Amino acid sequence: MQDFKRLEVWQLAHRLQVAVYDLVTGFPREELYGLRSQVTRAAGSIPANIAEGCGRNGDREFARFLDIAMGSATELEGHLLCARARHFVEAAMIDPYLADLDRLQRMISALTRTVRAKR
């Protein structure tokens, strides 16, 4: 078991999660239980799965939870692209989140490869 809070990938995922909560306040009120809810759940799932994987027994399970985190990151990307296309917030506001998300996806991918190589 390792301390997930020390992982740079978890720190970025956590910062992105907190930032996304601020971003969705600009979404239309009628999206409260629609896209807004989907965005916040996907954003929360990323650091949660990284943390849960750290608490599991061994690299195999850790890699599995990293895969789940990657799936949530990809889901979040799709939702943010939809929000941008629907003009829920200005594109210039969403683009930095997409850039951070791209960096996060690359970090998750690299960590997954490293964890799997240890097995």
Short mmCIF file of N, CA and C in Angstrom, two decimals:
data_model
loop_
_atom_site.label_atom_id
_atom_site.label_comp_id
_atom_site.label_asym_id
_atom_site.label_seq_id
_atom_site.Cartn_x
_atom_site.Cartn_y
_atom_site.Cartn_z
N MET A 1 0.85 -1.18 0.00
CA MET A 1 0.00 0.00 0.00
C MET A 1 0.89 1.24 0.00
N GLN A 2 0.54 2.21 -0.83
CA GLN A 2 1.31 3.44 -0.89
C GLN A 2 0.42 4.64 -0.61
N ASP A 3 1.02 5.74 -0.23
CA ASP A 3 0.28 6.96 0.07
C ASP A 3 -0.07 7.66 -1.25
N PHE A 4 -1.33 7.55 -1.63
CA PHE A 4 -1.76 8.12 -2.91
C PHE A 4 -1.56 9.62 -2.98
N LYS A 5 -1.61 10.31 -1.84
CA LYS A 5 -1.48 11.77 -1.83
C LYS A 5 -0.11 12.24 -2.28
N ARG A 6 0.86 11.34 -2.27
CA ARG A 6 2.22 11.70 -2.70
C ARG A 6 2.40 11.54 -4.21
N LEU A 7 1.46 10.89 -4.87
CA LEU A 7 1.57 10.67 -6.32
C LEU A 7 1.19 11.94 -7.08
N GLU A 8 2.07 12.36 -7.97
CA GLU A 8 1.81 13.55 -8.79
C GLU A 8 0.54 13.38 -9.62
N VAL A 9 0.30 12.17 -10.09
CA VAL A 9 -0.88 11.91 -10.91
C VAL A 9 -2.15 12.12 -10.08
N TRP A 10 -2.15 11.69 -8.83
CA TRP A 10 -3.32 11.90 -7.98
C TRP A 10 -3.48 13.39 -7.68
N GLN A 11 -2.38 14.10 -7.42
CA GLN A 11 -2.45 15.53 -7.11
C GLN A 11 -3.07 16.31 -8.27
N LEU A 12 -2.66 15.98 -9.49
CA LEU A 12 -3.24 16.65 -10.66
C LEU A 12 -4.71 16.29 -10.81
N ALA A 13 -5.04 15.03 -10.63
CA ALA A 13 -6.44 14.59 -10.74
C ALA A 13 -7.30 15.30 -9.70
N HIS A 14 -6.78 15.45 -8.50
CA HIS A 14 -7.52 16.13 -7.43
C HIS A 14 -7.72 17.61 -7.76
N ARG A 15 -6.66 18.27 -8.22
CA ARG A 15 -6.78 19.69 -8.60
C ARG A 15 -7.80 19.87 -9.71
N LEU A 16 -7.78 18.96 -10.68
CA LEU A 16 -8.73 19.03 -11.79
C LEU A 16 -10.16 18.82 -11.28
N GLN A 17 -10.33 17.88 -10.38
CA GLN A 17 -11.66 17.64 -9.81
C GLN A 17 -12.21 18.90 -9.15
N VAL A 18 -11.40 19.54 -8.31
CA VAL A 18 -11.82 20.75 -7.61
C VAL A 18 -12.13 21.86 -8.62
N ALA A 19 -11.29 22.01 -9.62
CA ALA A 19 -11.49 23.05 -10.63
C ALA A 19 -12.75 22.81 -11.45
N VAL A 20 -13.04 21.55 -11.75
CA VAL A 20 -14.24 21.21 -12.53
C VAL A 20 -15.50 21.59 -11.75
N TYR A 21 -15.48 21.41 -10.44
CA TYR A 21 -16.63 21.83 -9.64
C TYR A 21 -16.89 23.33 -9.79
N ASP A 22 -15.83 24.11 -9.89
CA ASP A 22 -16.00 25.54 -10.12
C ASP A 22 -16.51 25.82 -11.53
N LEU A 23 -15.99 25.08 -12.50
CA LEU A 23 -16.39 25.29 -13.89
C LEU A 23 -17.88 25.05 -14.10
N VAL A 24 -18.42 23.99 -13.52
CA VAL A 24 -19.82 23.63 -13.81
C VAL A 24 -20.82 24.59 -13.20
N THR A 25 -20.37 25.47 -12.31
CA THR A 25 -21.32 26.46 -11.78
C THR A 25 -21.81 27.39 -12.89
N GLY A 26 -21.06 27.45 -14.00
CA GLY A 26 -21.48 28.26 -15.14
C GLY A 26 -22.43 27.54 -16.09
N PHE A 27 -22.66 26.25 -15.87
CA PHE A 27 -23.58 25.50 -16.73
C PHE A 27 -25.01 25.96 -16.46
N PRO A 28 -25.88 25.82 -17.45
CA PRO A 28 -27.29 26.19 -17.24
C PRO A 28 -27.91 25.40 -16.09
N ARG A 29 -28.82 26.04 -15.39
CA ARG A 29 -29.48 25.41 -14.23
C ARG A 29 -30.18 24.11 -14.62
N GLU A 30 -30.75 24.06 -15.80
CA GLU A 30 -31.47 22.85 -16.22
C GLU A 30 -30.54 21.65 -16.44
N GLU A 31 -29.24 21.90 -16.43
CA GLU A 31 -28.26 20.81 -16.56
C GLU A 31 -27.79 20.29 -15.21
N LEU A 32 -28.42 20.76 -14.13
CA LEU A 32 -28.01 20.35 -12.79
C LEU A 32 -27.97 18.84 -12.64
N TYR A 33 -28.97 18.15 -13.17
CA TYR A 33 -29.03 16.70 -13.06
C TYR A 33 -28.67 16.01 -14.37
N GLY A 34 -28.19 16.77 -15.32
CA GLY A 34 -27.77 16.23 -16.61
C GLY A 34 -26.27 16.24 -16.74
N LEU A 35 -25.80 17.03 -17.68
CA LEU A 35 -24.37 17.06 -17.98
C LEU A 35 -23.54 17.54 -16.78
N ARG A 36 -24.07 18.46 -16.02
CA ARG A 36 -23.33 18.96 -14.85
C ARG A 36 -23.04 17.82 -13.87
N SER A 37 -24.02 17.00 -13.63
CA SER A 37 -23.85 15.86 -12.73
C SER A 37 -22.87 14.85 -13.32
N GLN A 38 -22.96 14.60 -14.61
CA GLN A 38 -22.06 13.65 -15.26
C GLN A 38 -20.61 14.13 -15.20
N VAL A 39 -20.41 15.42 -15.41
CA VAL A 39 -19.07 16.00 -15.39
C VAL A 39 -18.45 15.87 -14.00
N THR A 40 -19.20 16.22 -12.97
CA THR A 40 -18.64 16.16 -11.63
C THR A 40 -18.39 14.72 -11.17
N ARG A 41 -19.26 13.81 -11.57
CA ARG A 41 -19.05 12.41 -11.19
C ARG A 41 -17.83 11.83 -11.88
N ALA A 42 -17.66 12.13 -13.16
CA ALA A 42 -16.48 11.63 -13.89
C ALA A 42 -15.20 12.23 -13.31
N ALA A 43 -15.24 13.53 -13.01
CA ALA A 43 -14.05 14.20 -12.45
C ALA A 43 -13.70 13.63 -11.08
N GLY A 44 -14.69 13.30 -10.29
CA GLY A 44 -14.44 12.74 -8.97
C GLY A 44 -13.95 11.31 -9.01
N SER A 45 -14.34 10.60 -10.04
CA SER A 45 -13.97 9.19 -10.16
C SER A 45 -12.47 9.01 -10.43
N ILE A 46 -11.86 9.96 -11.07
CA ILE A 46 -10.44 9.82 -11.44
C ILE A 46 -9.55 9.75 -10.19
N PRO A 47 -9.54 10.76 -9.33
CA PRO A 47 -8.67 10.65 -8.15
C PRO A 47 -9.14 9.56 -7.19
N ALA A 48 -10.43 9.30 -7.15
CA ALA A 48 -10.94 8.25 -6.25
C ALA A 48 -10.41 6.88 -6.65
N ASN A 49 -10.36 6.60 -7.93
CA ASN A 49 -9.88 5.30 -8.38
C ASN A 49 -8.37 5.17 -8.24
N ILE A 50 -7.66 6.26 -8.43
CA ILE A 50 -6.21 6.22 -8.19
C ILE A 50 -5.96 5.92 -6.72
N ALA A 51 -6.68 6.61 -5.84
CA ALA A 51 -6.52 6.38 -4.41
C ALA A 51 -6.90 4.95 -4.03
N GLU A 52 -8.02 4.48 -4.54
CA GLU A 52 -8.46 3.13 -4.20
C GLU A 52 -7.46 2.09 -4.68
N GLY A 53 -6.92 2.28 -5.86
CA GLY A 53 -5.92 1.36 -6.38
C GLY A 53 -4.68 1.30 -5.50
N CYS A 54 -4.31 2.45 -4.94
CA CYS A 54 -3.15 2.48 -4.04
C CYS A 54 -3.41 1.67 -2.77
N GLY A 55 -4.66 1.58 -2.37
CA GLY A 55 -4.99 0.87 -1.16
C GLY A 55 -5.24 -0.61 -1.35
N ARG A 56 -5.16 -1.06 -2.57
CA ARG A 56 -5.40 -2.47 -2.87
C ARG A 56 -4.13 -3.29 -2.72
N ASN A 57 -4.29 -4.60 -2.82
CA ASN A 57 -3.16 -5.51 -2.65
C ASN A 57 -2.47 -5.79 -3.98
N GLY A 58 -1.37 -5.15 -4.20
CA GLY A 58 -0.53 -5.48 -5.34
C GLY A 58 -0.73 -4.65 -6.58
N ASP A 59 0.23 -4.83 -7.47
CA ASP A 59 0.28 -4.04 -8.70
C ASP A 59 -0.83 -4.39 -9.69
N ARG A 60 -1.24 -5.64 -9.69
CA ARG A 60 -2.30 -6.03 -10.64
C ARG A 60 -3.58 -5.25 -10.38
N GLU A 61 -3.97 -5.19 -9.11
CA GLU A 61 -5.19 -4.44 -8.77
C GLU A 61 -4.98 -2.94 -8.96
N PHE A 62 -3.80 -2.44 -8.64
CA PHE A 62 -3.51 -1.03 -8.84
C PHE A 62 -3.67 -0.67 -10.32
N ALA A 63 -3.11 -1.51 -11.20
CA ALA A 63 -3.23 -1.27 -12.64
C ALA A 63 -4.68 -1.28 -13.09
N ARG A 64 -5.47 -2.17 -12.51
CA ARG A 64 -6.90 -2.24 -12.87
C ARG A 64 -7.60 -0.94 -12.50
N PHE A 65 -7.33 -0.40 -11.32
CA PHE A 65 -7.95 0.85 -10.92
C PHE A 65 -7.43 2.04 -11.72
N LEU A 66 -6.19 1.97 -12.16
CA LEU A 66 -5.67 3.01 -13.06
C LEU A 66 -6.41 2.96 -14.40
N ASP A 67 -6.74 1.75 -14.86
CA ASP A 67 -7.53 1.62 -16.08
C ASP A 67 -8.91 2.27 -15.91
N ILE A 68 -9.50 2.06 -14.76
CA ILE A 68 -10.81 2.67 -14.48
C ILE A 68 -10.68 4.19 -14.44
N ALA A 69 -9.61 4.69 -13.80
CA ALA A 69 -9.37 6.14 -13.75
C ALA A 69 -9.21 6.70 -15.16
N MET A 70 -8.52 5.96 -16.03
CA MET A 70 -8.36 6.41 -17.42
C MET A 70 -9.70 6.46 -18.13
N GLY A 71 -10.54 5.47 -17.88
CA GLY A 71 -11.87 5.49 -18.47
C GLY A 71 -12.66 6.71 -18.03
N SER A 72 -12.57 7.05 -16.76
CA SER A 72 -13.26 8.23 -16.24
C SER A 72 -12.68 9.51 -16.82
N ALA A 73 -11.37 9.54 -17.02
CA ALA A 73 -10.73 10.71 -17.63
C ALA A 73 -11.21 10.90 -19.07
N THR A 74 -11.34 9.81 -19.78
CA THR A 74 -11.83 9.87 -21.16
C THR A 74 -13.30 10.29 -21.18
N GLU A 75 -14.07 9.78 -20.24
CA GLU A 75 -15.48 10.19 -20.12
C GLU A 75 -15.57 11.68 -19.85
N LEU A 76 -14.76 12.18 -18.92
CA LEU A 76 -14.75 13.60 -18.60
C LEU A 76 -14.40 14.43 -19.83
N GLU A 77 -13.42 13.98 -20.60
CA GLU A 77 -13.05 14.70 -21.82
C GLU A 77 -14.24 14.81 -22.76
N GLY A 78 -14.95 13.72 -22.94
CA GLY A 78 -16.13 13.75 -23.82
C GLY A 78 -17.19 14.71 -23.32
N HIS A 79 -17.43 14.72 -22.02
CA HIS A 79 -18.42 15.63 -21.45
C HIS A 79 -18.00 17.09 -21.60
N LEU A 80 -16.73 17.37 -21.39
CA LEU A 80 -16.25 18.74 -21.54
C LEU A 80 -16.35 19.21 -22.99
N LEU A 81 -16.05 18.31 -23.91
CA LEU A 81 -16.19 18.66 -25.34
C LEU A 81 -17.65 18.95 -25.68
N CYS A 82 -18.56 18.19 -25.10
CA CYS A 82 -19.99 18.44 -25.31
C CYS A 82 -20.39 19.79 -24.72
N ALA A 83 -19.91 20.09 -23.50
CA ALA A 83 -20.23 21.37 -22.87
C ALA A 83 -19.70 22.54 -23.71
N ARG A 84 -18.51 22.36 -24.28
CA ARG A 84 -17.95 23.40 -25.14
C ARG A 84 -18.79 23.56 -26.40
N ALA A 85 -19.19 22.45 -27.00
CA ALA A 85 -19.99 22.50 -28.22
C ALA A 85 -21.38 23.11 -27.97
N ARG A 86 -21.91 22.87 -26.79
CA ARG A 86 -23.23 23.42 -26.42
C ARG A 86 -23.14 24.85 -25.90
N HIS A 87 -21.92 25.37 -25.79
CA HIS A 87 -21.68 26.75 -25.32
C HIS A 87 -22.19 26.98 -23.90
N PHE A 88 -22.06 25.95 -23.04
CA PHE A 88 -22.45 26.10 -21.65
C PHE A 88 -21.52 27.08 -20.94
N VAL A 89 -20.28 27.10 -21.33
CA VAL A 89 -19.32 28.11 -20.90
C VAL A 89 -18.46 28.41 -22.13
N GLU A 90 -17.76 29.51 -22.08
CA GLU A 90 -16.93 29.89 -23.22
C GLU A 90 -15.84 28.85 -23.46
N ALA A 91 -15.55 28.62 -24.73
CA ALA A 91 -14.52 27.64 -25.10
C ALA A 91 -13.19 27.97 -24.43
N ALA A 92 -12.87 29.24 -24.33
CA ALA A 92 -11.61 29.64 -23.72
C ALA A 92 -11.53 29.23 -22.26
N MET A 93 -12.68 29.04 -21.62
CA MET A 93 -12.69 28.59 -20.22
C MET A 93 -12.47 27.09 -20.13
N ILE A 94 -12.97 26.34 -21.08
CA ILE A 94 -12.88 24.88 -21.03
C ILE A 94 -11.53 24.38 -21.53
N ASP A 95 -10.94 25.08 -22.48
CA ASP A 95 -9.69 24.61 -23.09
C ASP A 95 -8.56 24.33 -22.09
N PRO A 96 -8.35 25.15 -21.06
CA PRO A 96 -7.30 24.80 -20.09
C PRO A 96 -7.60 23.49 -19.34
N TYR A 97 -8.86 23.22 -19.10
CA TYR A 97 -9.24 21.96 -18.44
C TYR A 97 -8.91 20.78 -19.36
N LEU A 98 -9.18 20.95 -20.63
CA LEU A 98 -8.87 19.89 -21.60
C LEU A 98 -7.36 19.67 -21.69
N ALA A 99 -6.59 20.74 -21.60
CA ALA A 99 -5.12 20.60 -21.62
C ALA A 99 -4.64 19.85 -20.38
N ASP A 100 -5.17 20.20 -19.21
CA ASP A 100 -4.81 19.49 -17.99
C ASP A 100 -5.23 18.04 -18.06
N LEU A 101 -6.38 17.81 -18.63
CA LEU A 101 -6.89 16.44 -18.76
C LEU A 101 -6.02 15.62 -19.69
N ASP A 102 -5.53 16.22 -20.76
CA ASP A 102 -4.61 15.53 -21.66
C ASP A 102 -3.33 15.14 -20.94
N ARG A 103 -2.81 16.06 -20.15
CA ARG A 103 -1.60 15.77 -19.36
C ARG A 103 -1.89 14.64 -18.37
N LEU A 104 -3.04 14.70 -17.72
CA LEU A 104 -3.42 13.68 -16.75
C LEU A 104 -3.55 12.31 -17.41
N GLN A 105 -4.15 12.25 -18.58
CA GLN A 105 -4.30 10.98 -19.29
C GLN A 105 -2.94 10.39 -19.64
N ARG A 106 -2.01 11.24 -20.06
CA ARG A 106 -0.66 10.76 -20.36
C ARG A 106 0.03 10.24 -19.11
N MET A 107 -0.18 10.91 -17.99
CA MET A 107 0.43 10.48 -16.73
C MET A 107 -0.15 9.14 -16.26
N ILE A 108 -1.46 9.00 -16.37
CA ILE A 108 -2.10 7.73 -15.97
C ILE A 108 -1.59 6.61 -16.85
N SER A 109 -1.49 6.87 -18.14
CA SER A 109 -1.01 5.86 -19.08
C SER A 109 0.41 5.43 -18.75
N ALA A 110 1.28 6.39 -18.47
CA ALA A 110 2.67 6.08 -18.15
C ALA A 110 2.77 5.30 -16.84
N LEU A 111 1.99 5.71 -15.85
CA LEU A 111 2.02 4.99 -14.57
C LEU A 111 1.49 3.57 -14.73
N THR A 112 0.47 3.40 -15.52
CA THR A 112 -0.08 2.07 -15.77
C THR A 112 0.97 1.17 -16.42
N ARG A 113 1.68 1.69 -17.41
CA ARG A 113 2.74 0.91 -18.05
C ARG A 113 3.82 0.53 -17.05
N THR A 114 4.20 1.47 -16.20
CA THR A 114 5.22 1.20 -15.19
C THR A 114 4.77 0.13 -14.20
N VAL A 115 3.55 0.25 -13.73
CA VAL A 115 3.01 -0.72 -12.77
C VAL A 115 2.93 -2.11 -13.40
N ARG A 116 2.46 -2.17 -14.65
CA ARG A 116 2.35 -3.48 -15.32
C ARG A 116 3.72 -4.07 -15.60
N ALA A 117 4.71 -3.24 -15.86
CA ALA A 117 6.06 -3.75 -16.15
C ALA A 117 6.70 -4.36 -14.91
N LYS A 118 6.27 -3.94 -13.73
CA LYS A 118 6.82 -4.48 -12.48
C LYS A 118 6.35 -5.91 -12.22
N ARG A 119 5.25 -6.30 -12.84
CA ARG A 119 4.67 -7.62 -12.56
C ARG A 119 5.45 -8.71 -13.17
#
